[in-house]
Coordinates of C-alpha atoms in Angstrom, one line a residue:
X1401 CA 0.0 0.0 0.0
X1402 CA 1.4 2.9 -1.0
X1403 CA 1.1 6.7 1.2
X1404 CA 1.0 9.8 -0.5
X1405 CA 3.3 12.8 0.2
X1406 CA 4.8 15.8 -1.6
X1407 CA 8.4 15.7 -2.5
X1408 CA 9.7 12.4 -2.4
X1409 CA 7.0 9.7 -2.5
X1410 CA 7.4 7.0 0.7
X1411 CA 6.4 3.2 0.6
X1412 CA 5.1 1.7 3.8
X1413 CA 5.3 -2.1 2.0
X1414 CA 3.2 -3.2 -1.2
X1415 CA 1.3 -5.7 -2.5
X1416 CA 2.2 -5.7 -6.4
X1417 CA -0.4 -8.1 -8.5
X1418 CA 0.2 -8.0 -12.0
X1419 CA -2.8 -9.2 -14.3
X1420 CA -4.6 -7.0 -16.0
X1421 CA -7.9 -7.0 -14.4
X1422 CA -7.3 -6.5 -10.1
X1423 CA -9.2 -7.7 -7.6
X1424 CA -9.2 -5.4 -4.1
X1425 CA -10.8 -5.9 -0.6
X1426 CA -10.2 -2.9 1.9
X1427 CA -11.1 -3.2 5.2
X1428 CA -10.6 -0.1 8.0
X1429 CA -8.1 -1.8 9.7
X1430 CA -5.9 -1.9 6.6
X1431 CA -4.6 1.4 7.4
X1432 CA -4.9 2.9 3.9
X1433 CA -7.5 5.4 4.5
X1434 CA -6.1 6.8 7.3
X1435 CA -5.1 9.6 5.2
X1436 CA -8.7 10.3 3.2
X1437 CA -9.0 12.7 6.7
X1438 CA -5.8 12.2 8.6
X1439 CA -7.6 14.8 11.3
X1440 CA -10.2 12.7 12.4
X1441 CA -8.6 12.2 15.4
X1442 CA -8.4 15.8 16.2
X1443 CA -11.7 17.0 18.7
X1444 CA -13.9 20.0 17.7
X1445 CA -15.6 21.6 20.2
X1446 CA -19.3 23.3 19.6
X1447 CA -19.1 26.1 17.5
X1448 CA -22.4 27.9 19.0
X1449 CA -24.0 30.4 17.1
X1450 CA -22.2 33.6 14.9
X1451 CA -23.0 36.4 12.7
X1452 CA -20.3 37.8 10.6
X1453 CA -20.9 39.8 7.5
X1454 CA -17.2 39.4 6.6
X1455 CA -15.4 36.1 5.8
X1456 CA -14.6 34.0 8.8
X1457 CA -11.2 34.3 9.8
X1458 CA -9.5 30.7 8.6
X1459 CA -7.0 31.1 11.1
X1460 CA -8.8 31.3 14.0
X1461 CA -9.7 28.0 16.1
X1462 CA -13.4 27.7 17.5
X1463 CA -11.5 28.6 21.3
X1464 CA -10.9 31.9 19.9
X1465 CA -7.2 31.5 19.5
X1466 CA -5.5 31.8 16.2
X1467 CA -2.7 29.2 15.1
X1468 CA 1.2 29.8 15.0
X1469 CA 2.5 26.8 13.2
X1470 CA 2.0 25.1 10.2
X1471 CA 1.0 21.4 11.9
X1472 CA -1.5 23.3 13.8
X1473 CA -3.3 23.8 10.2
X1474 CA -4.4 20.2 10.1
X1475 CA -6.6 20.4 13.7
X1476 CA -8.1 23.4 12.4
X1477 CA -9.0 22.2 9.2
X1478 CA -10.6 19.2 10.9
X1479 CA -13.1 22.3 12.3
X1480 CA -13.6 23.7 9.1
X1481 CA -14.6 20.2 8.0
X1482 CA -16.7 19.8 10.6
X1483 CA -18.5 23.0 10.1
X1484 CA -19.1 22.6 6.1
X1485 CA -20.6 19.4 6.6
X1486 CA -22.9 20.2 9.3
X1487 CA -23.9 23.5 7.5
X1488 CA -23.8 22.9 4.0
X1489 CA -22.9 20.1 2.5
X1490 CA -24.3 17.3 5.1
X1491 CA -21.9 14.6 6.7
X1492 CA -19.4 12.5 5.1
X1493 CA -19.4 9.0 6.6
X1494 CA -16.8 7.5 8.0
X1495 CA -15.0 5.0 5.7
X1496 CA -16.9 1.7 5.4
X1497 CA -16.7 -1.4 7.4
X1498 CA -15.7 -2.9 3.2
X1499 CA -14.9 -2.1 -0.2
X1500 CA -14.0 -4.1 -3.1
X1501 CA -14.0 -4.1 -6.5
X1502 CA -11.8 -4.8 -9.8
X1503 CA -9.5 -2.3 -12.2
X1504 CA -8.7 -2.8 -15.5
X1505 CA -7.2 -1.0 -18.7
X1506 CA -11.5 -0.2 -19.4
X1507 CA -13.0 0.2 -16.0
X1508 CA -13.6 0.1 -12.4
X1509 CA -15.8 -1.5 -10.1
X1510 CA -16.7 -0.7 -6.5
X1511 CA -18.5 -2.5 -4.0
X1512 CA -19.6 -1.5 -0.8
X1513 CA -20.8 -2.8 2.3
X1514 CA -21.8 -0.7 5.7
X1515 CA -23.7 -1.1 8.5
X1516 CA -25.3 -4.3 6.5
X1517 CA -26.3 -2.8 3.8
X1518 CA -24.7 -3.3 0.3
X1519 CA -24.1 -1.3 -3.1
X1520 CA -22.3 -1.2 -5.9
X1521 CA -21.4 1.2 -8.9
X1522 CA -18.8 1.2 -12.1
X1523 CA -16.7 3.6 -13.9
X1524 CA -14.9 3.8 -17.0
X1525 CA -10.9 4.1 -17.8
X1526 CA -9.7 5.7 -20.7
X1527 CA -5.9 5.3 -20.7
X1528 CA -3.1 7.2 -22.4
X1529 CA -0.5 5.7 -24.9
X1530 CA 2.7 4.5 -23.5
X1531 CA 2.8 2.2 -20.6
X1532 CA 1.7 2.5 -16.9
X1533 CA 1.0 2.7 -14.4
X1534 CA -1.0 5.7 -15.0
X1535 CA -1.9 8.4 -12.7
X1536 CA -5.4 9.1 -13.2
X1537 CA -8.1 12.2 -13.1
X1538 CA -11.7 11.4 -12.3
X1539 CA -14.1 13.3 -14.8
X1540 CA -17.2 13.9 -13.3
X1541 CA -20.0 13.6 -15.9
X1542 CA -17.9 14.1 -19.1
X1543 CA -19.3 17.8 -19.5
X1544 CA -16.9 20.3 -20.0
X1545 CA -13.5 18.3 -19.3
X1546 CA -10.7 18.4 -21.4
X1547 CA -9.7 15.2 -21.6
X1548 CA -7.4 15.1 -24.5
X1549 CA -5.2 17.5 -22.7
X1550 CA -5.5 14.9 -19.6
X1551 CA -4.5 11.9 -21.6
X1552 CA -2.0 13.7 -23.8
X1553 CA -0.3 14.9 -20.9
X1554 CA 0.2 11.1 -19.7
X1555 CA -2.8 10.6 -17.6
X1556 CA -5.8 8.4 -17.3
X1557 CA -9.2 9.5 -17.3
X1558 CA -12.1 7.8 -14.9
X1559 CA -15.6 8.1 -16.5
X1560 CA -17.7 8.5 -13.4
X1561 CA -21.1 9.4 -13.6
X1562 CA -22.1 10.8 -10.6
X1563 CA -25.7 10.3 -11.0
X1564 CA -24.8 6.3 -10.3
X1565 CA -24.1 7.3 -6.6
X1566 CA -26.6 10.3 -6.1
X1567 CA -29.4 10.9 -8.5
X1568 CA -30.6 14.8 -9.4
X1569 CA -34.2 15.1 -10.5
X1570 CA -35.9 13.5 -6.9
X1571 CA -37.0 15.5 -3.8
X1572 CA -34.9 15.9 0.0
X1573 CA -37.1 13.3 1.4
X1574 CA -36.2 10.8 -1.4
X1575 CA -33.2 10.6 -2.6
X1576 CA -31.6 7.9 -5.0
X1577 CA -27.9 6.5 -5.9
X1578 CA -25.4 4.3 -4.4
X1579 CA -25.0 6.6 -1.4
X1580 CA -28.5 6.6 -0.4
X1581 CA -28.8 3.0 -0.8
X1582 CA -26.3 2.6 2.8
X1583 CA -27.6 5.6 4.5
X1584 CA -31.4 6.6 3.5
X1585 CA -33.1 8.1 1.2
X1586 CA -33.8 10.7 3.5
X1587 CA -30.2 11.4 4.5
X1588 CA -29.7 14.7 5.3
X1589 CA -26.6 14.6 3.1
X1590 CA -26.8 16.2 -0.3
X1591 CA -25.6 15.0 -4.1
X1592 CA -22.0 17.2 -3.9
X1593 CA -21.2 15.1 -0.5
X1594 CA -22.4 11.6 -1.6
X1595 CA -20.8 12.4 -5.3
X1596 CA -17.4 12.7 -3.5
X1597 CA -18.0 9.7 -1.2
X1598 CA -18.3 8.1 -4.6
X1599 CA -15.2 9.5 -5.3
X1600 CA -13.5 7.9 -2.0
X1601 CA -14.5 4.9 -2.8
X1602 CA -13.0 4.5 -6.3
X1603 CA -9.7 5.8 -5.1
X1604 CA -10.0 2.8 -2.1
X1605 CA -10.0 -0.2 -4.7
X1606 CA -7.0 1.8 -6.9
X1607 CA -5.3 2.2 -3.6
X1608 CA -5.7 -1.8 -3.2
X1609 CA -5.3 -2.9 -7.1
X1610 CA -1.5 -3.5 -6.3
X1611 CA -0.7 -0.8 -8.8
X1612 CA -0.4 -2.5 -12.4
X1613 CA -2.7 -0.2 -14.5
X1614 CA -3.6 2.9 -12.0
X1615 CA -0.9 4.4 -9.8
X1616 CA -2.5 5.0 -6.4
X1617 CA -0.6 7.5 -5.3
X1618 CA -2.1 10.2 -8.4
X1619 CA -5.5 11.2 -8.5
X1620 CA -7.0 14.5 -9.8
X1621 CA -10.3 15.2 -10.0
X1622 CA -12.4 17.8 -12.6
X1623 CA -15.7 18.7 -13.7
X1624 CA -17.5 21.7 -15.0
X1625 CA -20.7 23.5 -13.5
X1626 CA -23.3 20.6 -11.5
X1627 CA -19.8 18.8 -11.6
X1628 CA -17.6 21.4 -11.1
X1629 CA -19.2 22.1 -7.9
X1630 CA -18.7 18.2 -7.1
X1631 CA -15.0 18.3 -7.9
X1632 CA -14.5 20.9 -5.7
X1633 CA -16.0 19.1 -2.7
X1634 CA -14.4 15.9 -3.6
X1635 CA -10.6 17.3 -3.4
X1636 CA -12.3 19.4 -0.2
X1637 CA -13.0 16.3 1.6
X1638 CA -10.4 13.4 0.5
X1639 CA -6.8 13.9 1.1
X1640 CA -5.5 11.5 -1.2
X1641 CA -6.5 13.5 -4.1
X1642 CA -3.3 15.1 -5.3
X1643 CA -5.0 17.9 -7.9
X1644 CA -8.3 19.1 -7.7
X1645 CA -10.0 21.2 -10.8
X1646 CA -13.5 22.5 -10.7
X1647 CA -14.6 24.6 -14.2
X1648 CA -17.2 26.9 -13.9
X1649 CA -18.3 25.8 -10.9
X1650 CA -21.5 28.2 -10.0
X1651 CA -22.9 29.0 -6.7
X1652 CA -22.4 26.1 -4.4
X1653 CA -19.3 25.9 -5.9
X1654 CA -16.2 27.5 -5.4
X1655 CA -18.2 31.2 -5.1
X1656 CA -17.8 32.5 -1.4
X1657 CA -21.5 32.4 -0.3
X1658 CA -21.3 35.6 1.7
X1659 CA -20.4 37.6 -1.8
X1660 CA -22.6 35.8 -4.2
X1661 CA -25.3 36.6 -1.8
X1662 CA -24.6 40.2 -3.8
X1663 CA -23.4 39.9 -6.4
X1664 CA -25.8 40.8 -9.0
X1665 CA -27.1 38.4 -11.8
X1666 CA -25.3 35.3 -9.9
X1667 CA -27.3 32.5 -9.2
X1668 CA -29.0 32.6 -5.6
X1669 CA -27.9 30.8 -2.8
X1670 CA -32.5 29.3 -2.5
X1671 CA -32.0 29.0 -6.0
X1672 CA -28.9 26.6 -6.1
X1673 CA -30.0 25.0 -2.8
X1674 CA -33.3 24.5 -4.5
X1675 CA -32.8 23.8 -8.3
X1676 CA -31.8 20.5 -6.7
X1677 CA -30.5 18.5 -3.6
X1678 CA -26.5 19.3 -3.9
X1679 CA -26.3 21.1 -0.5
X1680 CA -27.0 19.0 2.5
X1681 CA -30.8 20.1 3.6
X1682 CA -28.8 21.8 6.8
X1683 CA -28.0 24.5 4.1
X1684 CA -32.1 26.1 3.6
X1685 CA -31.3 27.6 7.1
X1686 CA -28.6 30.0 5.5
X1687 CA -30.3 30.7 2.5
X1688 CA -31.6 34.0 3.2
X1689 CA -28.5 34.9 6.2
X1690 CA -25.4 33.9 4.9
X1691 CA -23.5 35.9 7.5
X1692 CA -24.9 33.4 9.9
X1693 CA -23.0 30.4 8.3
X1694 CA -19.9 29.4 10.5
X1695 CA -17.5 28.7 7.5
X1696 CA -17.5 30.0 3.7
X1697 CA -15.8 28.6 0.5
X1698 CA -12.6 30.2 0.8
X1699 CA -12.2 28.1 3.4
X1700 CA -13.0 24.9 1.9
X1701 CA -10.4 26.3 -0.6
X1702 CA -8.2 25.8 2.3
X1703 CA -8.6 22.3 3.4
X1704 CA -7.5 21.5 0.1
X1705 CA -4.1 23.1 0.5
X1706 CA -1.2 22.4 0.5
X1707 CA -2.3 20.2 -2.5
X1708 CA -2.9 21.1 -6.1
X1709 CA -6.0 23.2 -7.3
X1710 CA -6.4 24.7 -10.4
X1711 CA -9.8 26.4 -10.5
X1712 CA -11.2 28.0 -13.6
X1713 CA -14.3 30.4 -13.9
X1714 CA -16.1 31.7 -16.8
X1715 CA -17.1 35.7 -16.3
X1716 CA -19.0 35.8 -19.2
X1717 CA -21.9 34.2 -17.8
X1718 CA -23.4 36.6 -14.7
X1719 CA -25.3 33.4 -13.4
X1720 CA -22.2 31.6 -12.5
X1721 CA -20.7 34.2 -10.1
X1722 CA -17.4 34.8 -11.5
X1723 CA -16.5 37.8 -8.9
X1724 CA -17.6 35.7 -5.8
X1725 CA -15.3 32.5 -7.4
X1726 CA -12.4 35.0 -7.2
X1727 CA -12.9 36.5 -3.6
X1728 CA -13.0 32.6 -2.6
X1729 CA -9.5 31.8 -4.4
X1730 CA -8.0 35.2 -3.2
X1731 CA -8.9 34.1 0.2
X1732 CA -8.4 30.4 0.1
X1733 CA -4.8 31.7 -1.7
X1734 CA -4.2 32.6 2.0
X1735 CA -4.2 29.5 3.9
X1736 CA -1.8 27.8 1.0
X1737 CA 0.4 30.9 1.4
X1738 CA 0.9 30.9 5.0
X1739 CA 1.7 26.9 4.7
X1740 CA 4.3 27.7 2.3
X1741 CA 2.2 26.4 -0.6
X1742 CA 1.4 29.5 -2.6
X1743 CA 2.6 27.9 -6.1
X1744 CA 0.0 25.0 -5.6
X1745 CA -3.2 27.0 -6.3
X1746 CA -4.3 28.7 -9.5
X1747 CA -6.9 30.4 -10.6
X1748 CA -8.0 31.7 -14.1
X1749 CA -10.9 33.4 -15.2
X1750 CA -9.2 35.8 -17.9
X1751 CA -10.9 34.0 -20.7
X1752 CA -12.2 34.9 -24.2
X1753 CA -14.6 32.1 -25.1
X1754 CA -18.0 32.7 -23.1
X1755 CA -19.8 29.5 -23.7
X1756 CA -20.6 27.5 -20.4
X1757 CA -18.1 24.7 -20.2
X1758 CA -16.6 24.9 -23.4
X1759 CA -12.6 23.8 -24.1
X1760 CA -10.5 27.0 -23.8
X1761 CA -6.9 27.1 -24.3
X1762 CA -6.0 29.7 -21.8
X1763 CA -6.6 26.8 -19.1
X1764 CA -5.0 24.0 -21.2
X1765 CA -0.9 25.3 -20.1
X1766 CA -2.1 25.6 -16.9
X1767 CA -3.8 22.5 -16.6
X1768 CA -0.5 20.7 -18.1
X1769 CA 1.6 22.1 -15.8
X1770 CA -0.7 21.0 -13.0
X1771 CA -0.7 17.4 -13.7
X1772 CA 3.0 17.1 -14.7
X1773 CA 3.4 18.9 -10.9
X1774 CA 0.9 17.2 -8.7
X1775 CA 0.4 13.7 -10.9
X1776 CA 3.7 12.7 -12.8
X1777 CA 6.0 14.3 -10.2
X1778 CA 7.4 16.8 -13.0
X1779 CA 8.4 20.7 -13.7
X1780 CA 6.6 23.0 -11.0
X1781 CA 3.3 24.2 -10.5
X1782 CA 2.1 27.2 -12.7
X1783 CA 1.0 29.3 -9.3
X1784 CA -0.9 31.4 -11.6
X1785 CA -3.8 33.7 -11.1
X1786 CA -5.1 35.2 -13.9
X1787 CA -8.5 37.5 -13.1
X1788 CA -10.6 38.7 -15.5
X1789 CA -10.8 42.3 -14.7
X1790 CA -14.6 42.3 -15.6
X1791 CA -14.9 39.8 -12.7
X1792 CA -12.4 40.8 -10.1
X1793 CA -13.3 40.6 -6.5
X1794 CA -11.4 43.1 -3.4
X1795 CA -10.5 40.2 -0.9
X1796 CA -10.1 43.3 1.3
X1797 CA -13.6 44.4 1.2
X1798 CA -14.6 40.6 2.6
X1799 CA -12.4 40.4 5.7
X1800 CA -10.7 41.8 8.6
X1801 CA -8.1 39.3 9.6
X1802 CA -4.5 38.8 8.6
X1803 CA -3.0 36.1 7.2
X1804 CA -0.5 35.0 10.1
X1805 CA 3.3 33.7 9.6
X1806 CA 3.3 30.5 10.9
X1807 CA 5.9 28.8 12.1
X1808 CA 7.0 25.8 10.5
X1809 CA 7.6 23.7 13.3
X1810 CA 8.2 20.4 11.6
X1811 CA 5.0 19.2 11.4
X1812 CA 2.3 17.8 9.2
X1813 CA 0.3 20.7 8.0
X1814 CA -2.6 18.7 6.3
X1815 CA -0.9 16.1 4.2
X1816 CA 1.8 14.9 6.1
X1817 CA 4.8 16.3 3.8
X1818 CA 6.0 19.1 2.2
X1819 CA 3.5 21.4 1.4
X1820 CA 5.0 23.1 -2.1
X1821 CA 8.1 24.0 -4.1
X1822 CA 9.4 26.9 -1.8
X1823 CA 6.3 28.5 -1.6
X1824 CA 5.3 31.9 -3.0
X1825 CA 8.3 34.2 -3.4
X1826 CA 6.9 37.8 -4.0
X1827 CA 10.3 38.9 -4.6
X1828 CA 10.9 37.4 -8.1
X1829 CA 9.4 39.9 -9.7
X1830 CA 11.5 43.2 -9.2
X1831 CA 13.5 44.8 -6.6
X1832 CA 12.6 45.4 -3.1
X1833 CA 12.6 49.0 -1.8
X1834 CA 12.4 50.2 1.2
X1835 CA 13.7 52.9 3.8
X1836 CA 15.2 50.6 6.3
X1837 CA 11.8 49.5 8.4
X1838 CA 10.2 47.8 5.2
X1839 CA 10.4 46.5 2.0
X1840 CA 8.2 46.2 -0.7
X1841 CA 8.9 43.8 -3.6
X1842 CA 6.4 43.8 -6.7
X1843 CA 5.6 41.2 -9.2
X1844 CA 3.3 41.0 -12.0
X1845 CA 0.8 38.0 -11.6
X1846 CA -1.0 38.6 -14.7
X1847 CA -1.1 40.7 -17.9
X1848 CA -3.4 41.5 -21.1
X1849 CA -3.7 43.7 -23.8
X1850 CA -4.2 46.8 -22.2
X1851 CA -3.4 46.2 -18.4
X1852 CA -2.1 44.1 -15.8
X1853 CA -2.8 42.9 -12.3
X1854 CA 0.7 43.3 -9.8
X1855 CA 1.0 41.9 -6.3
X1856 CA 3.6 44.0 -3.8
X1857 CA 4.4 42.7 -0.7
X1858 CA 5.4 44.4 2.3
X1859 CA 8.0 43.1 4.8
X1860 CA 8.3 44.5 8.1
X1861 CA 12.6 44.2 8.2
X1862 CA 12.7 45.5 11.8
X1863 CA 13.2 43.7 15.2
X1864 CA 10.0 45.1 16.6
X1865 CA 6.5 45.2 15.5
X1866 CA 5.1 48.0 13.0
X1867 CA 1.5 49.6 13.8
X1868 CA 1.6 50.7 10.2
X1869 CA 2.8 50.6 6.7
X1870 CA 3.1 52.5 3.0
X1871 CA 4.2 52.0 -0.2
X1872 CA 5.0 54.7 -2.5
X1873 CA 5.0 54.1 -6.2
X1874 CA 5.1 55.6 -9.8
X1875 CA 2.4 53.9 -12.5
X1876 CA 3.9 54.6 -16.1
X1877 CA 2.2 57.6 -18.1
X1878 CA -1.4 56.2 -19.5
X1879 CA -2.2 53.8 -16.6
X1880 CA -4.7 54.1 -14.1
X1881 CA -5.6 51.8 -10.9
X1882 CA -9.1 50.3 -11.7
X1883 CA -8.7 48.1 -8.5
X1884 CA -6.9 47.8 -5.3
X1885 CA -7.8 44.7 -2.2
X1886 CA -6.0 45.0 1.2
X1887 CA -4.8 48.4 0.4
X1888 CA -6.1 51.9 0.5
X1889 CA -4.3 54.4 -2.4
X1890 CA -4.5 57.9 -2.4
X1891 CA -4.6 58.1 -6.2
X1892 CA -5.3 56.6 -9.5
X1893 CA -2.9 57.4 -11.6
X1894 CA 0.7 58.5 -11.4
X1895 CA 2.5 58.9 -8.0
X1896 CA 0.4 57.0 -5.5
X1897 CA 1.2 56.1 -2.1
X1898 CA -0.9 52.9 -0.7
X1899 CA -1.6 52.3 2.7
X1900 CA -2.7 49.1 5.2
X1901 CA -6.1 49.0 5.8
X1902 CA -7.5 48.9 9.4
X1903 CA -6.8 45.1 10.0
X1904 CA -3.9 44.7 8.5
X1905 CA -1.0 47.1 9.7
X1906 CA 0.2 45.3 12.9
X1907 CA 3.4 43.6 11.1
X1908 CA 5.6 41.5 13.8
X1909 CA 8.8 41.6 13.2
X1910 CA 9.9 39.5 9.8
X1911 CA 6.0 39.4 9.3
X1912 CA 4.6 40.4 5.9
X1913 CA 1.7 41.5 4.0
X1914 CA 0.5 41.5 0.2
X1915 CA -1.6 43.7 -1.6
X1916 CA -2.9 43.7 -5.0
X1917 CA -3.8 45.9 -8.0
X1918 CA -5.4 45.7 -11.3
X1919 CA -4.0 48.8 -13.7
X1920 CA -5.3 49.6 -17.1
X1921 CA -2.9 51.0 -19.9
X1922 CA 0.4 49.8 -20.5
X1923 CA 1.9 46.4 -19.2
X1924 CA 4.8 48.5 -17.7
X1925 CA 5.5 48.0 -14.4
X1926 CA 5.5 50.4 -11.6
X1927 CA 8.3 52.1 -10.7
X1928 CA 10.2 54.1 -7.3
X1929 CA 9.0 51.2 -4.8
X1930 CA 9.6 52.4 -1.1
X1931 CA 8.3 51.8 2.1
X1932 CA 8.1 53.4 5.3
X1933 CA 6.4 51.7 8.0
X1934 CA 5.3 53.8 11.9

């Protein structure tokens, strides 16, 4: 059985069977889904009751006290978990008392048994040319994914159809599928949940196959809109997945549900909670009051980290809720930038093309790069984010915490290895100025024809703590800021001077902050970087 971590893969032994077609039996005590939620060990205490208008602070643990170091990020994302399944998705049960089931070079079967009750379900393989074993990406309903880019890059695809497991098209009080067959029809677990228990349980008979025609220890998983939204929650909620890709996932998807909420022309939050049963029926309570939901999406962007996510958005189509995707991702960016992690999450919704789910090339590099990174062990992530300007969400608008420098102590942050390539290094895009108290290094994250969006980040290079910080700057002749997050500028246009906001000037010593812009004009780069901090 094979255990998955980043940087160099480990065996704990293996049981290698080499015919084609492989039989699998997994049982609990086997110890190979230990790592499908290696914090269920960790306790969560009652969260009570909140109201907060702003996104919940990712950091902060339901005592009240934020975490320091990066192995404390895998209690508190045992919380989050916690809270998005008793909130909006429904529970996730446990992993079975047995699985089994057969892969082959055509397709996989599963069989499950739990509490006395029994089901079954298939999916079909679709295998690149060369010779395995493959890693594989599980396509959620076929709409929308590019597989000829998956299987030209050296990957197989899995055919699942979702509705096998969790049927749309019924009512709450009777639902069909594989799922529903073990735990009720009137589970209060919805279709996104079940789909990525589905999910789990194909990974458990690869994980057991012995290896010959799947590699167990690289799965992806994609999907676009209905399935986009269940891509995302499957790479949420199972750790073994090495590279999660939703497309144009929608409300209930990656959108935060707090912005969406506003956002005008995006789907609404009754609307995708009724249209049909993908949130868990917990979720018509918050309908109508997000701010009284105890987690939001950027968050659940966060329990995927420090693993690969490439998420791609369409802002051509209001419904889908392009700006609300972006303030999720911005946020979610975060928590895989304070593990050290901030090359392993992309996000892309600079497109041309607005048709719903079509094939765009702007994500196909991208998407490469991803599964050479997180799938064949190859070249480095793209760490790209690349936001329409049309669609751009202010992260700084939706909270009022800073992200925290943790402390790597050593630990296990989520996934039990390293969590990235070096991180996110804002310096590798120019210079750093500063006047002796701070520095402030810029880099360009994306550019178009006729703007950019740049990142600066500001280091507090002092001993002592900084109540305050600014960055002056020159934009070339011909540009103009069109818009600014976790920053406050005193101009538009030429010599500007940009400011911390109210909840993010404390800086401890060696601690640093980013802000962002999008410019319009020329792709020139700003110029005369200093900073002074108080």
């Amino acid at each position: 059985m094979r255990f998955r971590r980043y940087g160099p893969r480990a065996w704990a032994g293996a049981a290698c069977v080499t015919a084609l077609t492989l039989a699998a039996t997994l049982t609990p005590q086997a110890g190979v889904l230990a790592d499908e939620d290696d914090g269920a060990d960790c306790p969560v205490p009652d969260p009570g009751q909140m109201s907060e208008a702003l996104l919940p602070d990712p950091f902060t643990k339901l005592d009240g006290t934020r975490i320091s170091t990066t192995s404390e990020w895998r209690c508190r994302r045992a919380e989050i978990k916690e809270l998005a399944e008793s909130s909006v998705y429904g529970q996730k049960p446990a992993p079975p008392d047995r699985v089994s089931g057969t892969v082959s070079g055509s397709g996989i079967t599963v069989n499950v048994t739990d509490q006395g009750r029994s089901t079954s379900f298939s999916a079909g393989v679709d295998l690149p040319s060369g010779s395995g074993p493959f890693p594989a990406v599980v396509v959620l309903g076929g709409l929308g994914a590019d597989t000829q880019t998956i299987t030209s890059t050296g990957a197989a695809v899995i055919d699942f159809d979702p509705f096998a497991v969790g049927a749309e098209g019924t009512s709450r009080n009777s639902k069909q599928g594989a799922f529903y067959d073990l735990y009720g029809s009137s589970s209060g677990t919805g279709l996104l949940m079940a789909w990525s228990w589905g999910i789990s349980r194909i990974i458990d008979v690869i994980e057991q196959s012995g290896g010959s025609v799947l590699r167990a220890d690289g799965t992806g998983v994609t999907g676009c809109s209905r399935f986009g939204k269940g891509a995302f929650v499957a790479g949420a909620f199972d750790q073994r997945i090495d590279l999660t890709m939703p497309v144009e996932s929608g409300t209930a998807g990656v959108p935060a549900f707090r912005s969406v909420a506003q956002e005008d022309g995006a789907q609404p939050l009754s609307s995708a909670y009724g249209e049909q049963p993908w949130l868990g029926d917990a979720f018509s309570s918050y309908t109508g009051n997000p701010a009284a939901l105890p987690v939001d999406t950027h968050e659940i962007v966060g329990m995927v980290a420090p693993r690969g996510l490439l998420i791609m958005e369409n802002p051509h189509v209001d419904w889908l809720g392009a700006t609300s995707g972006s303030v999720a991702a911005l946020g979610g960016r975060e928590v895989y930038r304070a593990l050290g992690a901030g090359e392993n999450i992309s996000y892309i919704s600079d497109v041309q093309d607005g048709t719903h789910c079509a094939t765009r090339s702007q994500w196909q590099g991208p998407m490469r790069q991803s599964i050479e990174r997180f799938l064949l062990d190859s070249g480095s992530a793209p760490g790209a984010f690349r936001i329409s300007p049309s669609e751009s969400g202010d992260l700084s608008a939706w909270r009022n915490w800073q992200t925290p420098t943790l402390t790597d102590d050593g630990g296990d942050p989520g996934d039990g290895g390293d969590p990235g390539d070096g991180g996110d290094d804002p310096g590798d895009g120019g210079d750093p100025g500063g006047s002796g108290t701070c520095t402030a290094a810029y880099q360009t994250v994306n550019s178009w024809s006729g703007g950019y969006q740049g990142e600066v980040t500001v280091r507090n290079d002092t001993s002592g703590a900084l109540d305050g910080w600014s960055v002056d700057m020159s934009l070339a002749p011909g540009q103009s800021l069109s818009n600014i997050w976790n920053g406050e500028s005193s101009g538009t246009s030429g010599d500007i001077t940009v400011t911390n906001t109210q909840w993010n000037g404390a800086l401890p010593a060696d601690g640093s902050v980013t802000f962002g812009f999008v410019a319009s004009g020329s792709t020139t780069e700003p110029s005369g970087l200093s900073c002074s901090g108080s």
